[in-house]
Amino acid sequence: MTTDDDDATRKMQFLFQLRSRGVTDARVLKAMEKVDRGLFVEGHFGPHAYDDMPLPIACGQTISQPSVVGLMSQALAPEPRDKVLEIGTGTGYQAAVLAQLTRRVYTIDRHRRLAREAERRLAEAQISNVTVLTGDGCFGLPEQAPFDRILVTAAAEDPPGPLLQQLKVGGIMVLPVGQSDMVQSLIKVTRHETGYDYDELLPVRFVPLVEGMPKGE
Ligand code: SAH
């Protein structure tokens, strides 16, 4: 078999696995078929890029499991003309998937090194509608608010107040909540005229949302 055949088989298995874990939205599946996860994993993990598991990245963080990326993108349901904020860039994989689904993505990581590398990886993937920033995402991005959609990819005990405030009326925020080393729930927050609705989606496990910037960076 040629390498091209190997790649095609791997991608087919990848999509099959996503579907079997509940990722059924055609736009999301298409976006995930298009983005090469291999560009977002550390070199020696390359052979596992299409396995449905989280993998270690720099700064003691992880790249999320593909099926979780799919389920979160599906729950977020971004429209093509939306402005989306992601908290927790990591290597930029989730941002790359969101970039296929919507007009503009802002993504923030508290590790400058991760933000810089994500910028390089996204450029390599020829994605130009993502802005990567270094900062404490707990405060959101007031200068670009309000957002149609907000996705948090690190777990907080409760949804951070500034993020709730920066969500448009009619907007959706998806985030894991719960204590960092215990089982967390992925929840969907919908803002309406007079308040917020909360739906619990599924149990997940994410690295913690850490307040403040790392020392010495
Ligand atoms: N979205 C990534 C997952 C990254 S893991 C993916 O597509 O694979 C979660 C990330 O959240 C880590 O990189 C971590 O540095 C970042 N993070 C944790 N607390 C943060 C905060 N307060 N502000 C911004 N980023 C934060």
CSV table of C-alpha atoms and ligand atoms in Angstrom, one decimal:
chain,number,residue,atom,x,y,z
A,1,MET,CA,0.0,0.0,0.0
A,2,THR,CA,1.2,3.5,-0.7
A,3,THR,CA,1.5,6.2,1.9
A,4,ASP,CA,-1.5,8.0,0.3
A,5,ASP,CA,-3.6,4.9,0.8
A,6,ASP,CA,-2.4,4.6,4.4
A,7,ASP,CA,-3.4,8.2,5.0
A,8,ALA,CA,-6.8,7.7,3.5
A,9,THR,CA,-7.4,4.6,5.6
A,10,ARG,CA,-6.3,6.4,8.8
A,11,LYS,CA,-8.6,9.3,8.0
A,12,MET,CA,-11.6,7.0,7.3
A,13,GLN,CA,-11.0,5.3,10.6
A,14,PHE,CA,-10.7,8.6,12.3
A,15,LEU,CA,-14.0,9.8,11.0
A,16,PHE,CA,-15.7,6.5,11.8
A,17,GLN,CA,-14.4,6.8,15.4
A,18,LEU,CA,-15.7,10.3,15.7
A,19,ARG,CA,-19.2,9.3,14.4
A,20,SER,CA,-19.3,6.3,16.8
A,21,ARG,CA,-18.6,8.6,19.7
A,22,GLY,CA,-21.5,10.9,18.8
A,23,VAL,CA,-20.0,13.5,16.5
A,24,THR,CA,-22.7,13.5,13.8
A,25,ASP,CA,-22.9,17.1,12.6
A,26,ALA,CA,-21.9,17.1,8.9
A,27,ARG,CA,-20.2,20.5,9.1
A,28,VAL,CA,-18.1,19.5,12.1
A,29,LEU,CA,-17.1,16.1,10.5
A,30,LYS,CA,-16.1,17.9,7.3
A,31,ALA,CA,-14.0,20.5,9.3
A,32,MET,CA,-12.2,17.7,11.2
A,33,GLU,CA,-11.6,15.8,8.0
A,34,LYS,CA,-10.0,18.9,6.6
A,35,VAL,CA,-7.7,19.8,9.5
A,36,ASP,CA,-4.5,17.7,9.7
A,37,ARG,CA,-4.2,16.9,13.5
A,38,GLY,CA,-0.6,15.8,12.7
A,39,LEU,CA,0.3,19.5,12.5
A,40,PHE,CA,-0.8,20.1,16.1
A,41,VAL,CA,0.9,17.2,17.9
A,42,GLU,CA,4.5,17.1,19.1
A,43,GLY,CA,6.7,15.4,16.5
A,44,HIS,CA,7.3,12.1,18.3
A,45,PHE,CA,3.5,11.6,18.8
A,46,GLY,CA,3.0,12.0,15.0
A,47,PRO,CA,2.0,8.3,14.6
A,48,HIS,CA,-0.8,8.8,17.1
A,49,ALA,CA,-2.2,12.0,15.6
A,50,TYR,CA,-5.3,10.2,14.3
A,51,ASP,CA,-5.9,8.1,17.5
A,52,ASP,CA,-8.9,9.3,19.6
A,53,MET,CA,-6.9,10.3,22.6
A,54,PRO,CA,-5.4,13.4,24.2
A,55,LEU,CA,-1.6,13.7,23.9
A,56,PRO,CA,0.9,15.7,26.0
A,57,ILE,CA,2.1,19.0,24.6
A,58,ALA,CA,4.6,21.6,25.9
A,59,CYS,CA,4.2,23.4,29.2
A,60,GLY,CA,2.6,20.3,30.9
A,61,GLN,CA,-0.6,20.7,28.9
A,62,THR,CA,-2.5,18.4,26.5
A,63,ILE,CA,-4.0,18.5,23.1
A,64,SER,CA,-7.7,17.5,23.5
A,65,GLN,CA,-9.1,14.1,22.4
A,66,PRO,CA,-10.6,14.5,18.8
A,67,SER,CA,-14.0,13.2,19.8
A,68,VAL,CA,-14.2,15.7,22.6
A,69,VAL,CA,-13.2,18.5,20.1
A,70,GLY,CA,-15.9,17.3,17.8
A,71,LEU,CA,-18.6,17.1,20.5
A,72,MET,CA,-17.7,20.6,21.8
A,73,SER,CA,-17.7,22.1,18.3
A,74,GLN,CA,-21.1,20.4,17.7
A,75,ALA,CA,-22.5,21.8,21.0
A,76,LEU,CA,-21.2,25.2,20.3
A,77,ALA,CA,-22.9,25.2,16.9
A,78,PRO,CA,-21.1,28.2,15.4
A,79,GLU,CA,-22.8,30.0,12.5
A,80,PRO,CA,-20.6,30.9,9.5
A,81,ARG,CA,-20.7,34.6,10.3
A,82,ASP,CA,-20.0,34.3,14.1
A,83,LYS,CA,-17.2,35.8,16.1
A,84,VAL,CA,-15.9,33.1,18.4
A,85,LEU,CA,-13.6,33.3,21.5
A,86,GLU,CA,-11.7,30.2,22.7
A,87,ILE,CA,-9.9,30.1,26.0
A,88,GLY,CA,-7.0,27.7,26.2
A,89,THR,CA,-5.2,27.5,22.8
A,90,GLY,CA,-2.8,24.7,23.5
A,91,THR,CA,-1.3,23.9,20.1
A,92,GLY,CA,-4.3,25.4,18.3
A,93,TYR,CA,-6.1,22.3,17.1
A,94,GLN,CA,-9.6,23.2,18.4
A,95,ALA,CA,-9.1,26.7,17.0
A,96,ALA,CA,-8.2,25.3,13.6
A,97,VAL,CA,-11.4,23.2,13.6
A,98,LEU,CA,-13.5,26.3,14.6
A,99,ALA,CA,-11.8,28.3,11.9
A,100,GLN,CA,-13.4,26.0,9.3
A,101,LEU,CA,-16.9,26.6,10.8
A,102,THR,CA,-17.0,30.4,11.4
A,103,ARG,CA,-15.8,33.8,10.2
A,104,ARG,CA,-13.3,34.8,13.0
A,105,VAL,CA,-11.8,33.0,16.0
A,106,TYR,CA,-9.9,34.7,18.8
A,107,THR,CA,-7.9,32.2,21.0
A,108,ILE,CA,-6.0,33.0,24.2
A,109,ASP,CA,-3.5,30.9,26.2
A,110,ARG,CA,-1.7,31.9,29.3
A,111,HIS,CA,1.6,30.3,28.1
A,112,ARG,CA,3.4,32.6,25.7
A,113,ARG,CA,5.3,29.7,24.2
A,114,LEU,CA,2.1,27.8,23.4
A,115,ALA,CA,0.5,30.9,21.8
A,116,ARG,CA,3.6,31.5,19.6
A,117,GLU,CA,3.8,27.9,18.5
A,118,ALA,CA,0.1,27.7,17.8
A,119,GLU,CA,0.4,30.8,15.6
A,120,ARG,CA,3.1,29.1,13.6
A,121,ARG,CA,1.2,25.8,13.4
A,122,LEU,CA,-2.0,27.6,12.2
A,123,ALA,CA,0.0,29.5,9.5
A,124,GLU,CA,1.5,26.1,8.4
A,125,ALA,CA,-2.1,24.8,8.1
A,126,GLN,CA,-2.8,27.9,6.0
A,127,ILE,CA,-5.5,29.1,8.4
A,128,SER,CA,-5.7,32.9,8.4
A,129,ASN,CA,-8.9,33.7,10.4
A,130,VAL,CA,-7.6,32.9,13.8
A,131,THR,CA,-6.0,35.5,16.1
A,132,VAL,CA,-3.8,34.0,18.8
A,133,LEU,CA,-3.2,36.0,22.0
A,134,THR,CA,-1.2,35.5,25.2
A,135,GLY,CA,-3.1,36.3,28.4
A,136,ASP,CA,-5.3,35.2,31.3
A,137,GLY,CA,-8.4,34.0,29.5
A,138,CYS,CA,-10.5,34.3,32.7
A,139,PHE,CA,-11.0,37.9,31.8
A,140,GLY,CA,-12.0,37.2,28.3
A,141,LEU,CA,-11.3,39.7,25.6
A,142,PRO,CA,-13.2,42.9,26.4
A,143,GLU,CA,-11.9,44.8,23.4
A,144,GLN,CA,-13.5,42.3,21.0
A,145,ALA,CA,-16.7,41.5,23.0
A,146,PRO,CA,-19.5,40.6,22.7
A,147,PHE,CA,-19.0,37.2,21.2
A,148,ASP,CA,-21.6,34.9,19.5
A,149,ARG,CA,-19.9,31.9,20.9
A,150,ILE,CA,-17.3,31.2,23.6
A,151,LEU,CA,-15.5,27.9,24.1
A,152,VAL,CA,-13.4,27.2,27.2
A,153,THR,CA,-11.0,24.2,26.9
A,154,ALA,CA,-9.8,24.2,30.5
A,155,ALA,CA,-11.9,23.4,33.6
A,156,ALA,CA,-13.1,26.0,36.0
A,157,GLU,CA,-15.2,25.5,39.2
A,158,ASP,CA,-17.8,27.9,37.8
A,159,PRO,CA,-18.2,29.8,34.5
A,160,PRO,CA,-16.0,32.9,34.9
A,161,GLY,CA,-18.1,36.1,35.3
A,162,PRO,CA,-16.3,38.2,32.6
A,163,LEU,CA,-17.0,35.4,30.0
A,164,LEU,CA,-20.7,35.3,30.9
A,165,GLN,CA,-20.8,39.1,30.4
A,166,GLN,CA,-19.0,38.9,27.1
A,167,LEU,CA,-21.5,36.5,25.6
A,168,LYS,CA,-24.1,38.0,23.2
A,169,VAL,CA,-27.8,37.7,24.0
A,170,GLY,CA,-28.7,34.6,22.0
A,171,GLY,CA,-25.1,33.4,22.2
A,172,ILE,CA,-23.7,30.0,23.4
A,173,MET,CA,-20.8,29.2,25.7
A,174,VAL,CA,-19.5,25.6,26.1
A,175,LEU,CA,-17.1,24.8,29.0
A,176,PRO,CA,-16.0,22.1,31.4
A,177,VAL,CA,-16.9,22.8,35.0
A,178,GLY,CA,-15.9,21.0,38.2
A,179,GLN,CA,-12.9,20.4,40.4
A,180,SER,CA,-9.8,19.9,38.3
A,181,ASP,CA,-8.8,16.4,39.5
A,182,MET,CA,-12.3,15.0,39.8
A,183,VAL,CA,-14.9,14.3,37.2
A,184,GLN,CA,-16.0,17.4,35.4
A,185,SER,CA,-19.1,18.1,33.3
A,186,LEU,CA,-19.2,19.8,29.9
A,187,ILE,CA,-21.9,22.3,30.1
A,188,LYS,CA,-23.7,24.5,27.6
A,189,VAL,CA,-24.7,28.0,28.7
A,190,THR,CA,-27.2,29.9,26.5
A,191,ARG,CA,-27.7,33.6,27.2
A,192,HIS,CA,-31.2,35.0,26.7
A,193,GLU,CA,-32.7,38.5,27.3
A,194,THR,CA,-33.2,38.0,31.1
A,195,GLY,CA,-30.6,35.5,32.1
A,196,TYR,CA,-28.7,32.2,31.3
A,197,ASP,CA,-29.8,28.6,30.7
A,198,TYR,CA,-27.5,25.8,31.8
A,199,ASP,CA,-27.5,22.3,30.2
A,200,GLU,CA,-25.2,19.5,31.3
A,201,LEU,CA,-23.8,17.6,28.3
A,202,LEU,CA,-21.3,14.9,29.3
A,203,PRO,CA,-18.6,14.0,31.7
A,204,VAL,CA,-15.1,15.1,30.6
A,205,ARG,CA,-11.6,15.6,32.0
A,206,PHE,CA,-9.6,18.7,31.2
A,207,VAL,CA,-6.6,20.4,32.6
A,208,PRO,CA,-7.5,23.2,35.0
A,209,LEU,CA,-8.2,26.8,34.1
A,210,VAL,CA,-5.5,28.6,36.0
A,211,GLU,CA,-5.9,32.2,37.0
A,212,GLY,CA,-3.0,34.6,36.4
A,213,MET,CA,0.1,34.3,34.2
A,214,PRO,CA,2.9,31.7,34.6
A,215,LYS,CA,6.0,33.0,36.5
A,216,GLY,CA,9.1,33.7,34.5
A,217,GLU,CA,7.5,33.8,31.1
B,1,SAH,N1,-7.8,23.8,23.0
B,1,SAH,C1,-6.7,22.9,23.1
B,1,SAH,C2,-6.6,22.3,24.5
B,1,SAH,C3,-5.5,22.9,25.3
B,1,SAH,S1,-5.4,22.3,27.0
B,1,SAH,C4,-6.7,21.9,22.0
B,1,SAH,O1,-7.2,22.2,20.9
B,1,SAH,O2,-6.1,20.9,22.1
B,1,SAH,C5,-5.9,23.8,27.8
B,1,SAH,C6,-5.1,25.0,27.7
B,1,SAH,O3,-5.7,26.0,28.5
B,1,SAH,C7,-3.6,24.9,28.1
B,1,SAH,O4,-2.8,25.2,27.0
B,1,SAH,C8,-3.5,25.9,29.2
B,1,SAH,O5,-2.2,26.6,29.2
B,1,SAH,C9,-4.6,26.9,28.9
B,1,SAH,N2,-5.1,27.7,30.1
B,1,SAH,C10,-5.3,27.3,31.4
B,1,SAH,N3,-5.7,28.3,32.1
B,1,SAH,C11,-5.8,29.4,31.3
B,1,SAH,C12,-6.2,30.8,31.4
B,1,SAH,N4,-6.5,31.3,32.6
B,1,SAH,N5,-6.1,31.6,30.3
B,1,SAH,C13,-5.7,31.1,29.1
B,1,SAH,N6,-5.4,29.8,28.9
B,1,SAH,C14,-5.4,29.0,30.0
